[in-house]
């Protein structure tokens, strides 16, 4: 008699073994393909990084090692498109050092002549670390972004507590395979007319159109009216519920009195 819990026959067992081996190989291949693509230091903007404007960017640093923690991250800024304004956001457990260097050619920004720009930002563990299996983001506010470039390349250096140093400094080439240690690349979007780029700057934000202001006022008025209607409806419902409860209480009292009288 066949039992669903009986051992598989010889051919069935061989097929199961082959399927298991094939599945293991496929899973391993997927891990090998996915690992290197997501393990390097990268940079991404919060929102957009528009040409000629300002942006907040995050350097994402994963820990690639199983037996060591990341304790230092250095990011070198491009010299062909220097950034005069760089402000780091505090990261708990990390000390931040901003290094500036003299410019070969001064920059004109908001009517001022800039003779130096940030050349490097260094985060050093000060009670914190990036442990195996974790990553850390390091935010910066930067500007003014160049108008004559489509991207900015930042070369990064990652140091582990076992003294190992990994240099993410190879510039990716369009149409070529990704390098073994690619440098973080910030893609720049087209210039806009808001406060983050193009026609308007942080010092001179674009004016809000009158139509937009009227729409905002109308929306506020509708919201206030809806809120008042909602409050009025709630009060009415509560009043009706109170009346119903009162009537029920009176009826219960009458019935109870009748029962006592009958007894």
Tab-separated table of C-alpha atoms in Angstrom:
chain	number	residue	atom	x	y	z
A	1	UNK	CA	0.000	0.000	0.000
A	2	UNK	CA	1.360	3.434	-0.936
A	3	UNK	CA	1.805	5.919	1.898
A	4	UNK	CA	2.372	9.651	1.323
A	5	UNK	CA	5.088	9.473	3.996
A	6	UNK	CA	6.954	6.556	2.433
A	7	UNK	CA	10.462	7.089	1.058
A	8	UNK	CA	10.627	8.043	-2.661
A	9	UNK	CA	11.748	5.473	-5.191
A	10	UNK	CA	15.279	5.494	-6.596
A	11	UNK	CA	14.432	7.536	-9.713
A	12	UNK	CA	12.329	10.002	-7.721
A	13	UNK	CA	15.134	10.459	-5.197
A	14	UNK	CA	17.606	11.167	-8.002
A	15	UNK	CA	15.257	13.757	-9.495
A	16	UNK	CA	14.827	15.447	-6.123
A	17	UNK	CA	18.599	15.540	-5.656
A	18	UNK	CA	19.102	17.077	-9.100
A	19	UNK	CA	16.451	19.708	-8.408
A	20	UNK	CA	18.059	20.569	-5.075
A	21	UNK	CA	21.506	20.940	-6.643
A	22	UNK	CA	20.123	23.043	-9.506
A	23	UNK	CA	18.248	25.273	-7.052
A	24	UNK	CA	21.366	25.736	-4.937
A	25	UNK	CA	23.453	26.695	-7.971
A	26	UNK	CA	20.819	29.185	-9.151
A	27	UNK	CA	20.576	30.800	-5.707
A	28	UNK	CA	24.367	31.067	-5.462
A	29	UNK	CA	24.545	32.649	-8.910
A	30	UNK	CA	21.928	35.214	-7.950
A	31	UNK	CA	23.849	36.126	-4.804
A	32	UNK	CA	27.089	36.490	-6.745
A	33	UNK	CA	25.410	38.700	-9.343
A	34	UNK	CA	23.507	40.849	-6.838
A	35	UNK	CA	26.307	41.252	-4.273
A	36	UNK	CA	28.891	43.403	-6.101
A	37	UNK	CA	26.245	45.610	-7.727
A	38	UNK	CA	24.912	46.890	-4.392
A	39	UNK	CA	27.963	46.696	-2.142
A	40	UNK	CA	29.921	49.781	-3.163
A	41	UNK	CA	29.816	53.315	-1.771
A	42	UNK	CA	27.208	55.386	-3.631
A	43	UNK	CA	25.692	58.869	-3.605
A	44	UNK	CA	22.064	59.863	-4.188
A	45	UNK	CA	20.207	63.174	-3.856
A	46	UNK	CA	17.185	63.713	-1.640
A	47	UNK	CA	14.765	64.707	-4.350
A	48	UNK	CA	16.678	66.289	-7.243
A	49	UNK	CA	20.177	67.631	-7.796
A	50	UNK	CA	19.459	70.302	-10.406
A	51	UNK	CA	22.161	72.084	-12.349
A	52	UNK	CA	22.935	75.520	-10.950
A	53	UNK	CA	21.080	74.853	-7.716
A	54	UNK	CA	21.534	73.393	-4.253
A	55	UNK	CA	20.789	69.860	-3.070
A	56	UNK	CA	20.976	67.528	-0.115
A	57	UNK	CA	22.879	64.379	-0.983
A	58	UNK	CA	23.481	61.135	0.909
A	59	UNK	CA	26.593	58.998	0.741
A	60	UNK	CA	25.529	55.416	1.419
A	61	UNK	CA	28.332	53.272	2.857
A	62	UNK	CA	27.692	49.525	3.280
A	63	UNK	CA	29.986	47.201	5.215
A	64	UNK	CA	31.365	44.512	2.886
A	65	UNK	CA	33.303	42.538	5.481
A	66	UNK	CA	32.084	39.782	7.803
A	67	UNK	CA	34.878	40.188	10.351
A	68	UNK	CA	35.499	43.954	10.500
A	69	UNK	CA	33.622	47.227	10.987
A	70	UNK	CA	33.946	50.462	9.011
A	71	UNK	CA	35.418	53.227	11.183
A	72	UNK	CA	36.354	55.934	8.667
A	73	UNK	CA	34.967	57.313	5.405
A	74	UNK	CA	36.673	59.972	3.274
A	75	UNK	CA	34.952	61.625	0.326
A	76	UNK	CA	37.062	63.715	-2.063
A	77	UNK	CA	35.280	66.442	-4.035
A	78	UNK	CA	35.824	67.064	-7.755
A	79	UNK	CA	38.392	69.745	-8.543
A	80	UNK	CA	37.083	70.486	-12.043
A	81	UNK	CA	33.721	71.603	-10.613
A	82	UNK	CA	34.412	72.865	-7.068
A	83	UNK	CA	31.567	73.329	-4.597
A	84	UNK	CA	31.910	76.400	-2.399
A	85	UNK	CA	29.025	75.555	-0.067
A	86	UNK	CA	29.145	72.194	1.734
A	87	UNK	CA	27.353	71.668	5.056
A	88	UNK	CA	27.361	68.240	6.748
A	89	UNK	CA	24.502	66.952	8.859
A	90	UNK	CA	25.482	65.600	12.267
A	91	UNK	CA	25.666	61.799	12.402
A	92	UNK	CA	25.512	60.303	15.924
A	93	UNK	CA	28.709	58.452	16.803
A	94	UNK	CA	30.796	60.096	14.073
A	95	UNK	CA	33.181	63.067	14.040
A	96	UNK	CA	33.118	65.194	10.877
A	97	UNK	CA	36.035	67.124	9.392
A	98	UNK	CA	35.583	69.458	6.414
A	99	UNK	CA	38.772	70.289	4.481
A	100	UNK	CA	38.989	73.332	2.204
A	101	UNK	CA	41.583	74.142	-0.435
A	102	UNK	CA	42.536	77.226	-2.430
A	103	UNK	CA	41.010	77.449	-5.872
A	104	UNK	CA	43.210	77.859	-8.936
A	105	UNK	CA	40.452	80.027	-10.412
A	106	UNK	CA	38.138	82.011	-8.049
A	107	UNK	CA	34.375	81.503	-8.313
A	108	UNK	CA	31.687	84.178	-8.461
A	109	UNK	CA	28.662	83.280	-6.298
A	110	UNK	CA	25.802	85.637	-5.369
A	111	UNK	CA	27.979	88.642	-6.089
A	112	UNK	CA	30.865	87.339	-3.949
A	113	UNK	CA	34.277	86.082	-5.031
A	114	UNK	CA	35.049	82.616	-3.635
A	115	UNK	CA	38.749	81.766	-3.390
A	116	UNK	CA	38.479	78.360	-1.678
A	117	UNK	CA	36.168	75.360	-1.795
A	118	UNK	CA	35.667	72.083	0.037
A	119	UNK	CA	38.074	69.444	-1.195
A	120	UNK	CA	37.311	66.628	1.257
A	121	UNK	CA	34.875	65.576	3.990
A	122	UNK	CA	35.949	62.906	6.477
A	123	UNK	CA	33.730	60.966	8.888
A	124	UNK	CA	35.641	59.201	11.694
A	125	UNK	CA	34.008	56.826	14.168
A	126	UNK	CA	33.608	58.458	17.576
A	127	UNK	CA	31.686	55.817	19.460
A	128	UNK	CA	29.912	54.620	16.320
A	129	UNK	CA	30.804	52.189	13.515
A	130	UNK	CA	29.315	50.350	10.559
A	131	UNK	CA	29.123	46.736	11.679
A	132	UNK	CA	29.019	43.715	9.342
A	133	UNK	CA	25.646	43.457	7.621
A	134	UNK	CA	24.824	47.156	8.140
A	135	UNK	CA	25.148	50.420	6.214
A	136	UNK	CA	25.280	54.092	7.154
A	137	UNK	CA	24.188	57.227	5.322
A	138	UNK	CA	26.180	60.461	5.542
A	139	UNK	CA	24.126	63.531	4.443
A	140	UNK	CA	25.523	66.772	3.020
A	141	UNK	CA	23.955	69.990	1.776
A	142	UNK	CA	25.926	71.119	-1.292
A	143	UNK	CA	25.917	73.901	-3.863
A	144	UNK	CA	26.015	75.669	-6.085
A	145	UNK	CA	25.976	72.741	-8.490
A	146	UNK	CA	27.633	73.342	-11.877
A	147	UNK	CA	25.514	74.263	-14.883
A	148	UNK	CA	27.939	72.845	-17.443
A	149	UNK	CA	28.120	69.226	-16.206
A	150	UNK	CA	25.797	66.224	-16.237
A	151	UNK	CA	27.376	64.502	-13.256
A	152	UNK	CA	29.890	64.875	-10.431
A	153	UNK	CA	32.343	62.128	-9.499
A	154	UNK	CA	33.365	61.775	-5.846
A	155	UNK	CA	36.271	59.510	-4.928
A	156	UNK	CA	35.764	57.732	-1.599
A	157	UNK	CA	38.051	55.833	0.755
A	158	UNK	CA	36.632	53.330	3.262
A	159	UNK	CA	38.712	52.189	6.259
A	160	UNK	CA	37.969	49.172	8.466
A	161	UNK	CA	39.003	48.594	12.074
A	162	UNK	CA	41.378	45.831	10.951
A	163	UNK	CA	43.356	48.537	9.052
A	164	UNK	CA	42.059	47.407	5.635
A	165	UNK	CA	41.487	50.295	3.212
A	166	UNK	CA	39.200	50.123	0.163
A	167	UNK	CA	39.508	52.886	-2.452
A	168	UNK	CA	36.329	53.617	-4.378
A	169	UNK	CA	38.058	55.792	-6.966
A	170	UNK	CA	37.495	54.218	-10.402
A	171	UNK	CA	35.336	56.431	-12.609
A	172	UNK	CA	32.614	54.427	-14.416
A	173	UNK	CA	32.645	54.780	-18.206
A	174	UNK	CA	29.426	54.897	-20.233
A	175	UNK	CA	28.897	51.688	-22.178
A	176	UNK	CA	31.664	49.844	-20.297
A	177	UNK	CA	31.404	47.258	-17.548
A	178	UNK	CA	31.269	48.570	-14.006
A	179	UNK	CA	34.741	48.805	-12.457
A	180	UNK	CA	35.677	46.685	-9.476
A	181	UNK	CA	35.845	49.720	-7.178
A	182	UNK	CA	33.592	52.385	-8.774
A	183	UNK	CA	33.610	55.933	-7.461
A	184	UNK	CA	30.284	57.427	-6.324
A	185	UNK	CA	28.642	59.412	-9.142
A	186	UNK	CA	25.999	62.108	-8.606
A	187	UNK	CA	23.726	62.550	-11.633
A	188	UNK	CA	22.561	66.132	-12.224
A	189	UNK	CA	19.106	66.933	-13.558
A	190	UNK	CA	18.090	69.848	-15.765
A	191	UNK	CA	17.993	73.292	-14.174
A	192	UNK	CA	14.654	74.286	-12.637
A	193	UNK	CA	13.049	77.597	-11.716
A	194	UNK	CA	12.466	76.828	-8.049
A	195	UNK	CA	14.642	77.584	-5.060
A	196	UNK	CA	16.931	74.628	-5.759
A	197	UNK	CA	18.311	75.745	-9.089
A	198	UNK	CA	18.123	77.713	-12.306
A	199	UNK	CA	16.385	81.059	-12.212
A	200	UNK	CA	15.873	81.152	-8.439
A	201	UNK	CA	18.410	80.577	-5.670
A	202	UNK	CA	18.309	79.991	-1.921
A	203	UNK	CA	18.848	83.730	-1.405
A	204	UNK	CA	16.137	84.700	-3.896
A	205	UNK	CA	13.305	82.140	-4.008
A	206	UNK	CA	10.761	82.239	-6.815
A	207	UNK	CA	7.557	84.159	-6.019
A	208	UNK	CA	4.377	82.149	-5.600
A	209	UNK	CA	1.843	82.937	-8.361
A	210	UNK	CA	-1.283	84.823	-7.290
A	211	UNK	CA	-3.493	82.047	-8.693
A	212	UNK	CA	-1.713	79.505	-6.513
A	213	UNK	CA	-2.223	81.730	-3.452
A	214	UNK	CA	-5.947	82.087	-4.232
A	215	UNK	CA	-6.259	78.329	-4.666
A	216	UNK	CA	-4.515	77.759	-1.333
A	217	UNK	CA	-6.885	80.218	0.417
A	218	UNK	CA	-9.903	78.537	-1.172
A	219	UNK	CA	-8.645	75.138	-0.044
A	220	UNK	CA	-8.181	76.435	3.519
A	221	UNK	CA	-11.733	77.867	3.532
A	222	UNK	CA	-13.177	74.557	2.305
A	223	UNK	CA	-11.203	72.668	4.946
A	224	UNK	CA	-12.502	74.969	7.710
A	225	UNK	CA	-16.106	74.623	6.457
A	226	UNK	CA	-15.790	70.844	6.262
A	227	UNK	CA	-14.362	70.762	9.785
A	228	UNK	CA	-17.265	72.875	11.122
A	229	UNK	CA	-19.845	70.682	9.340
A	230	UNK	CA	-18.188	67.575	10.734
A	231	UNK	CA	-18.263	68.967	14.286
A	232	UNK	CA	-21.961	69.945	13.925
A	233	UNK	CA	-22.873	66.497	12.604
A	234	UNK	CA	-21.016	64.818	15.470
A	235	UNK	CA	-22.879	66.964	18.023
A	236	UNK	CA	-26.237	66.051	16.462
A	237	UNK	CA	-25.445	62.348	16.462
A	238	UNK	CA	-24.375	62.464	20.104
A	239	UNK	CA	-27.598	64.341	21.001
A	240	UNK	CA	-29.765	61.740	19.279
A	241	UNK	CA	-27.878	58.911	20.979
A	242	UNK	CA	-28.435	60.609	24.344
A	243	UNK	CA	-32.165	60.907	23.720
A	244	UNK	CA	-32.415	57.226	22.700
A	245	UNK	CA	-30.495	56.155	25.814
A	246	UNK	CA	-32.798	58.308	27.971
A	247	UNK	CA	-35.948	56.814	26.464
A	248	UNK	CA	-34.550	53.314	26.971
A	249	UNK	CA	-33.835	54.125	30.592
A	250	UNK	CA	-37.390	55.390	31.190
A	251	UNK	CA	-38.869	52.304	29.530
A	252	UNK	CA	-36.680	50.046	31.641
A	253	UNK	CA	-37.826	51.862	34.796
A	254	UNK	CA	-41.501	51.476	33.897
A	255	UNK	CA	-41.122	47.767	33.205
A	256	UNK	CA	-39.227	47.234	36.435
A	257	UNK	CA	-41.995	49.025	38.378
A	258	UNK	CA	-44.663	46.857	36.788
A	259	UNK	CA	-42.760	43.706	37.718
A	260	UNK	CA	-42.500	44.787	41.349
A	261	UNK	CA	-46.226	45.617	41.402
A	262	UNK	CA	-47.160	42.207	39.988
A	263	UNK	CA	-44.981	40.446	42.528
